[in-house]
Short mmCIF file of C-alpha atoms in Angstrom, two decimals:
data_model
loop_
_atom_site.label_atom_id
_atom_site.label_comp_id
_atom_site.label_asym_id
_atom_site.label_seq_id
_atom_site.Cartn_x
_atom_site.Cartn_y
_atom_site.Cartn_z
CA MET F 1091 -16.68 70.53 -16.57
CA LYS F 1092 -14.77 71.27 -19.87
CA ASN F 1093 -15.27 68.53 -22.06
CA PHE F 1094 -17.05 65.44 -21.62
CA THR F 1095 -15.73 62.44 -23.21
CA SER F 1096 -15.90 59.86 -20.47
CA VAL F 1097 -16.36 59.11 -16.91
CA TYR F 1098 -13.51 60.63 -15.69
CA ASP F 1099 -14.91 64.00 -16.83
CA ILE F 1100 -17.49 64.11 -13.83
CA ASN F 1101 -16.75 64.88 -10.80
CA ASN F 1102 -19.05 63.44 -8.73
CA LEU F 1103 -21.20 60.24 -10.44
CA GLN F 1104 -24.25 59.98 -7.87
CA ASN F 1105 -24.99 63.68 -7.52
CA THR F 1106 -25.15 63.69 -11.72
CA ILE F 1107 -27.43 60.81 -11.71
CA ALA F 1108 -29.33 62.64 -9.28
CA LYS F 1109 -29.60 65.73 -11.41
CA ALA F 1110 -30.32 63.80 -14.63
CA LEU F 1111 -33.17 62.17 -12.48
CA LYS F 1112 -34.53 65.59 -11.03
CA ILE F 1113 -34.52 67.33 -14.86
CA LYS F 1114 -36.50 63.85 -15.92
CA GLU F 1115 -39.45 64.85 -13.42
CA ASN F 1116 -39.44 68.84 -15.25
CA PRO F 1117 -36.67 68.78 -18.58
CA LEU F 1118 -38.35 72.00 -19.32
CA GLU F 1119 -37.36 73.65 -16.00
CA ASN F 1120 -34.48 75.76 -17.14
CA PRO F 1121 -36.10 76.49 -20.73
CA THR F 1122 -33.96 79.83 -21.56
CA LYS F 1123 -30.61 78.54 -19.63
CA GLY F 1124 -29.04 77.92 -23.37
CA LYS F 1125 -30.48 81.17 -24.80
CA GLY F 1126 -28.12 83.13 -27.14
CA LYS F 1127 -25.79 79.96 -27.34
CA THR F 1128 -25.06 77.43 -30.23
CA ILE F 1129 -24.39 73.56 -30.16
CA GLY F 1130 -23.13 72.43 -32.89
CA LEU F 1131 -23.97 68.19 -33.02
CA VAL F 1132 -21.59 66.50 -36.22
CA PHE F 1133 -22.15 63.05 -37.48
CA LEU F 1134 -19.04 61.62 -39.05
CA ASN F 1135 -21.63 58.04 -38.52
CA SER F 1136 -25.32 57.28 -38.48
CA SER F 1137 -27.17 58.16 -35.58
CA LEU F 1138 -30.79 57.61 -33.85
CA ARG F 1139 -31.32 57.82 -30.33
CA THR F 1140 -28.10 59.95 -30.35
CA ARG F 1141 -29.22 62.66 -32.86
CA LEU F 1142 -32.80 62.97 -31.43
CA SER F 1143 -31.91 62.67 -27.84
CA SER F 1144 -29.46 65.51 -27.76
CA GLN F 1145 -31.26 67.65 -30.40
CA ILE F 1146 -34.00 67.29 -27.49
CA ALA F 1147 -31.78 67.99 -24.62
CA ALA F 1148 -30.43 70.86 -26.14
CA GLN F 1149 -34.04 72.21 -27.16
CA ASN F 1150 -34.78 71.50 -23.26
CA LEU F 1151 -32.22 74.12 -22.66
CA GLY F 1152 -33.10 76.65 -25.64
CA LEU F 1153 -29.91 76.18 -27.35
CA ASN F 1154 -29.90 76.73 -30.75
CA VAL F 1155 -28.79 73.20 -32.08
CA LEU F 1156 -26.78 73.02 -35.70
CA ILE F 1157 -26.66 69.61 -36.85
CA LEU F 1158 -24.28 68.60 -39.23
CA ASN F 1159 -24.75 64.98 -41.63
CA ALA F 1160 -20.74 65.49 -41.94
CA ALA F 1161 -20.33 61.64 -43.28
CA GLN F 1162 -22.58 62.76 -46.81
CA GLU F 1163 -23.10 66.62 -46.40
CA ALA F 1164 -19.57 67.97 -45.89
CA TRP F 1165 -16.74 68.10 -48.06
CA ASN F 1166 -14.80 64.64 -47.70
CA LEU F 1167 -12.27 65.25 -44.99
CA GLU F 1168 -8.66 64.56 -44.39
CA PHE F 1169 -7.49 63.63 -40.97
CA ALA F 1170 -3.79 63.11 -41.53
CA ASP F 1171 -1.40 66.05 -40.67
CA GLY F 1172 1.60 67.26 -43.28
CA THR F 1173 -0.60 65.50 -45.97
CA VAL F 1174 -0.55 66.91 -49.73
CA MET F 1175 -3.89 66.86 -50.24
CA ASN F 1176 -3.96 65.90 -54.24
CA GLY F 1177 -6.50 63.37 -53.44
CA ASP F 1178 -10.32 62.97 -52.99
CA THR F 1179 -10.66 65.20 -49.86
CA VAL F 1180 -11.05 68.27 -49.71
CA GLU F 1181 -10.76 70.05 -46.36
CA HIS F 1182 -8.66 69.00 -43.56
CA ILE F 1183 -10.43 68.65 -40.05
CA LYS F 1184 -8.25 71.16 -38.27
CA ASP F 1185 -9.53 73.24 -40.77
CA ALA F 1186 -13.25 72.16 -40.20
CA ILE F 1187 -13.31 72.67 -36.58
CA GLU F 1188 -11.69 75.86 -37.02
CA VAL F 1189 -15.00 76.84 -38.54
CA LEU F 1190 -16.87 75.33 -35.82
CA ASN F 1191 -15.50 77.14 -33.34
CA GLN F 1192 -16.83 80.45 -35.05
CA TYR F 1193 -20.11 78.69 -35.05
CA CYS F 1194 -20.40 77.10 -32.08
CA ASP F 1195 -20.01 77.65 -28.43
CA ILE F 1196 -20.09 73.64 -27.77
CA ILE F 1197 -19.30 71.40 -29.97
CA ALA F 1198 -20.12 67.43 -30.30
CA VAL F 1199 -18.96 65.09 -32.63
CA ARG F 1200 -20.06 61.69 -32.78
CA CYS F 1201 -16.95 59.47 -34.65
CA PHE F 1202 -16.96 55.48 -34.82
CA ALA F 1203 -13.96 53.19 -34.50
CA GLY F 1204 -12.69 52.26 -38.38
CA MET F 1205 -11.98 49.06 -37.07
CA LYS F 1206 -9.44 48.78 -39.72
CA SER F 1207 -5.83 50.59 -37.66
CA LYS F 1208 -5.84 49.15 -33.70
CA GLU F 1209 -3.41 51.86 -33.01
CA GLU F 1210 -5.68 54.66 -34.27
CA ASP F 1211 -8.52 53.69 -33.26
CA VAL F 1212 -7.29 53.09 -29.38
CA ASN F 1213 -5.60 56.29 -29.66
CA GLU F 1214 -9.17 58.05 -30.81
CA SER F 1215 -7.55 59.54 -34.12
CA ILE F 1216 -10.82 61.53 -35.25
CA LEU F 1217 -12.07 62.58 -31.01
CA SER F 1218 -8.31 63.57 -30.41
CA GLN F 1219 -8.34 66.12 -33.29
CA PHE F 1220 -11.29 67.51 -31.61
CA LEU F 1221 -10.35 67.96 -28.60
CA LYS F 1222 -6.82 69.61 -29.82
CA HIS F 1223 -8.38 71.74 -32.24
CA ALA F 1224 -11.65 72.91 -30.55
CA LYS F 1225 -11.68 76.24 -28.70
CA VAL F 1226 -14.80 75.51 -27.41
CA PRO F 1227 -16.24 72.35 -25.07
CA VAL F 1228 -16.35 69.02 -26.99
CA VAL F 1229 -18.85 66.71 -26.08
CA SER F 1230 -18.30 62.67 -27.21
CA LEU F 1231 -21.47 61.50 -28.75
CA GLU F 1232 -19.60 58.03 -28.98
CA SER F 1233 -15.60 57.22 -30.54
CA ALA F 1234 -13.55 54.91 -31.24
CA THR F 1235 -13.57 53.79 -27.39
CA ARG F 1236 -15.86 54.80 -25.78
CA HIS F 1237 -19.83 56.17 -25.68
CA PRO F 1238 -20.14 58.18 -22.74
CA LEU F 1239 -24.04 59.79 -22.86
CA GLN F 1240 -24.92 56.23 -23.33
CA SER F 1241 -23.12 54.67 -20.43
CA LEU F 1242 -24.33 58.07 -18.32
CA ALA F 1243 -28.03 56.98 -19.20
CA ASP F 1244 -27.30 53.29 -18.45
CA CYS F 1245 -26.31 54.46 -14.74
CA ILE F 1246 -29.38 56.18 -14.66
CA THR F 1247 -31.47 53.76 -15.46
CA ILE F 1248 -29.92 51.50 -13.07
CA THR F 1249 -30.18 53.71 -10.53
CA ALA F 1250 -34.21 54.41 -11.22
CA ASN F 1251 -34.92 50.88 -11.29
CA TRP F 1252 -33.01 49.41 -7.97
CA LYS F 1253 -34.49 49.80 -4.86
CA GLU F 1254 -33.57 47.31 -2.92
CA ASN F 1255 -30.96 47.75 0.56
CA ARG F 1256 -28.31 45.81 -1.40
CA LYS F 1257 -25.79 46.08 -3.98
CA PRO F 1258 -27.61 44.99 -7.32
CA LYS F 1259 -25.33 42.49 -9.52
CA VAL F 1260 -24.84 44.16 -13.39
CA VAL F 1261 -23.62 41.69 -15.79
CA LEU F 1262 -22.45 42.98 -19.21
CA THR F 1263 -22.70 39.53 -21.60
CA TRP F 1264 -21.58 39.72 -25.13
CA ALA F 1265 -24.14 38.67 -27.79
CA PRO F 1266 -23.30 37.01 -31.37
CA HIS F 1267 -23.47 39.51 -34.65
CA ILE F 1268 -23.21 39.29 -38.36
CA LYS F 1269 -20.35 41.80 -38.60
CA PRO F 1270 -17.65 43.36 -36.39
CA ILE F 1271 -19.10 45.70 -33.92
CA ALA F 1272 -16.32 48.10 -32.25
CA GLN F 1273 -16.05 48.17 -28.75
CA ALA F 1274 -17.26 51.10 -27.07
CA VAL F 1275 -20.24 50.87 -25.20
CA GLY F 1276 -18.64 47.56 -23.98
CA ASN F 1277 -15.41 49.61 -22.96
CA SER F 1278 -17.72 52.48 -21.40
CA PHE F 1279 -20.15 50.65 -20.07
CA THR F 1280 -17.15 48.97 -17.90
CA GLU F 1281 -15.66 51.98 -17.04
CA TRP F 1282 -19.08 53.70 -15.60
CA MET F 1283 -19.79 50.71 -13.64
CA GLN F 1284 -16.32 50.68 -12.09
CA GLN F 1285 -17.59 53.97 -10.05
CA MET F 1286 -21.40 52.33 -9.57
CA ASP F 1287 -22.06 50.64 -6.05
CA VAL F 1288 -22.69 47.49 -7.56
CA ASP F 1289 -21.17 44.05 -8.40
CA PHE F 1290 -20.34 43.76 -11.60
CA VAL F 1291 -19.47 40.63 -13.50
CA ILE F 1292 -18.55 40.78 -18.08
CA THR F 1293 -19.16 37.76 -19.60
CA ASN F 1294 -18.05 36.76 -22.99
CA PRO F 1295 -16.41 33.56 -25.48
CA GLU F 1296 -12.75 33.26 -25.03
CA GLY F 1297 -11.48 35.31 -27.39
CA TYR F 1298 -13.91 38.65 -27.14
CA ASP F 1299 -11.67 39.86 -23.87
CA LEU F 1300 -12.19 43.38 -23.09
CA ASP F 1301 -8.85 45.79 -23.70
CA LYS F 1302 -7.88 45.09 -20.07
CA ASN F 1303 -6.89 48.70 -20.09
CA PHE F 1304 -11.00 49.22 -19.26
CA THR F 1305 -11.58 46.07 -18.13
CA LYS F 1306 -8.17 46.32 -15.18
CA ASP F 1307 -9.89 44.24 -12.36
CA THR F 1308 -13.22 43.45 -13.19
CA PRO F 1309 -14.24 39.77 -13.15
CA VAL F 1310 -14.38 38.17 -16.74
CA ILE F 1311 -16.56 34.77 -16.96
CA HIS F 1312 -16.18 32.86 -20.64
CA LYS F 1313 -19.43 30.41 -19.57
CA GLN F 1314 -22.52 32.57 -20.02
CA ASP F 1315 -24.79 30.59 -17.36
CA GLU F 1316 -22.24 30.85 -14.68
CA ALA F 1317 -22.28 34.77 -15.12
CA LEU F 1318 -25.52 35.45 -15.56
CA LYS F 1319 -26.53 33.67 -11.82
CA ASP F 1320 -28.58 36.06 -9.44
CA ALA F 1321 -27.64 38.74 -12.22
CA ASP F 1322 -30.53 42.05 -11.15
CA PHE F 1323 -29.31 43.65 -14.71
CA VAL F 1324 -28.06 42.41 -17.74
CA TYR F 1325 -26.41 44.37 -20.54
CA VAL F 1326 -26.86 42.76 -23.47
CA LYS F 1327 -24.00 43.89 -26.12
CA ASN F 1328 -22.50 42.48 -29.06
CA TRP F 1329 -18.51 43.70 -29.51
CA SER F 1330 -15.39 42.03 -32.11
CA SER F 1331 -12.30 40.38 -30.63
CA PHE F 1332 -9.85 43.08 -29.18
CA ASP F 1333 -6.36 41.13 -29.49
CA ASP F 1334 -7.83 39.62 -33.08
CA TYR F 1335 -8.49 43.25 -33.53
CA ALA F 1336 -11.93 43.63 -35.25
CA LYS F 1337 -12.48 40.11 -36.49
CA VAL F 1338 -15.40 38.14 -35.50
CA LEU F 1339 -14.16 34.50 -33.92
CA GLU F 1340 -15.59 31.39 -33.73
CA PHE F 1341 -17.69 30.40 -30.67
CA GLU F 1342 -18.97 27.72 -28.80
CA ASP F 1343 -22.98 27.51 -27.12
CA ASN F 1344 -25.79 29.78 -27.70
CA TRP F 1345 -25.13 33.10 -26.66
CA MET F 1346 -28.12 35.13 -27.56
CA LEU F 1347 -30.66 35.82 -24.03
CA THR F 1348 -33.24 33.87 -23.76
CA ASN F 1349 -36.25 33.43 -21.31
CA GLU F 1350 -34.58 30.20 -20.14
CA LYS F 1351 -31.66 31.91 -19.57
CA LEU F 1352 -33.30 34.79 -17.73
CA GLU F 1353 -34.61 31.83 -15.35
CA LEU F 1354 -30.83 31.56 -14.04
CA THR F 1355 -31.14 35.29 -12.72
CA ASN F 1356 -32.41 37.41 -10.20
CA GLN F 1357 -35.81 38.38 -11.88
CA ALA F 1358 -33.31 40.34 -14.43
CA LYS F 1359 -33.86 43.60 -15.78
CA VAL F 1360 -32.21 43.51 -19.35
CA MET F 1361 -31.03 46.65 -21.15
CA HIS F 1362 -29.31 47.25 -24.59
CA CYS F 1363 -28.23 50.25 -26.00
CA LEU F 1364 -30.02 49.60 -29.14
CA PRO F 1365 -29.99 49.25 -32.57
CA VAL F 1366 -30.34 45.45 -31.84
CA ARG F 1367 -30.60 42.52 -34.55
CA ARG F 1368 -33.92 40.81 -32.72
CA ASN F 1369 -32.92 36.85 -32.35
CA LEU F 1370 -29.51 36.94 -32.98
CA GLU F 1371 -28.22 39.42 -30.51
CA LEU F 1372 -31.73 39.55 -28.02
CA SER F 1373 -35.08 37.35 -28.55
CA ASP F 1374 -37.96 38.96 -29.18
CA GLU F 1375 -39.33 37.08 -26.07
CA VAL F 1376 -36.85 38.89 -23.90
CA MET F 1377 -36.83 42.52 -26.25
CA ASP F 1378 -40.57 42.46 -25.98
CA GLY F 1379 -40.98 41.19 -22.36
CA GLU F 1380 -41.80 42.07 -19.31
CA ASN F 1381 -37.83 42.44 -17.71
CA SER F 1382 -36.74 44.62 -20.97
CA ILE F 1383 -36.04 48.56 -19.53
CA ILE F 1384 -34.60 49.43 -22.97
CA TYR F 1385 -36.92 51.36 -24.02
CA GLN F 1386 -36.82 53.58 -20.65
CA GLN F 1387 -32.51 53.36 -20.82
CA ALA F 1388 -33.24 54.63 -24.62
CA LYS F 1389 -35.87 57.84 -22.85
CA ASN F 1390 -33.17 58.34 -20.71
CA ARG F 1391 -30.50 59.26 -23.49
CA ILE F 1392 -31.99 62.52 -22.93
CA PHE F 1393 -31.69 62.99 -19.18
CA SER F 1394 -27.88 61.96 -19.85
CA ALA F 1395 -27.35 64.71 -22.84
CA GLN F 1396 -29.27 66.97 -20.89
CA VAL F 1397 -27.16 66.62 -17.43
CA VAL F 1398 -24.08 67.19 -19.30
CA PHE F 1399 -25.56 70.42 -21.44
CA ASN F 1400 -26.48 71.51 -18.28
CA GLU F 1401 -23.30 71.24 -16.72
CA ILE F 1402 -21.40 72.80 -19.52
CA LEU F 1403 -23.65 75.85 -19.99
CA ASP F 1404 -22.92 76.63 -15.85
CA GLU F 1405 -19.21 77.00 -16.74
CA LEU F 1406 -19.88 78.89 -19.57
CA ASN F 1407 -21.72 80.84 -17.62
CA LEU F 1408 -19.84 81.83 -15.22
#
């Protein structure tokens, strides 16, 4: 594993999930594996679970951890090539990355979608710079179009909670929000579910379909009640319009998940990547109810990060 930015960087997903579940049983089994090596966690955007879980995972392997909240603590960065830097940017991203190359054996970066230019976001204008200029492995802690460590944690969570001898039905349902939210989690979860042995459907209002480059042949149902029928897992997440990019469109019906709607399901386990706007995206009764596995999902972020870091260390130690 040279870099980790999507499900396509994993050779065998089921094997990786099994390794992560084994790590979960004993996270400190290899406490010196990363001894003498440094991981730089670079945050261009806010973080709670991603920052803490990645730090714990790295420390469990004995890695030295450097954390840079670049948006607050670093010089103003310039991302465009060929720019005359006579404005408010002080350091070019390729110079910053070259310095990180000197300090780090692994670079992990979080860089949200800008939600202004569809072209820049789709083309991963920031993550692509790290992949281009880094001379060490790069791990995505969420990018403009994907959130792979979250999606791996979601796969771990579904696997740990499914014991029946049949494919589970997994539903990704859109939820309301007060502002435009990127499609990264929805895109990423969709890609990973396509690699899982599950029956997977997406439900969202008209006008909120995700990028077809990610959904491909996945069924998209615009009636939530229809999609929820007999679901075993329901993943709740908001995203803004892709076609009418970064816009919050009007929608009909009530899309917030409630206990009444859960009655349509097969006593479905409820998931959300957090943070969640309670009683807008997800009702208190569901969030705090017995169907919720949201906090278990959050804890599994440690083990998704640790299994990825472990695989990268295997490559570095060859």
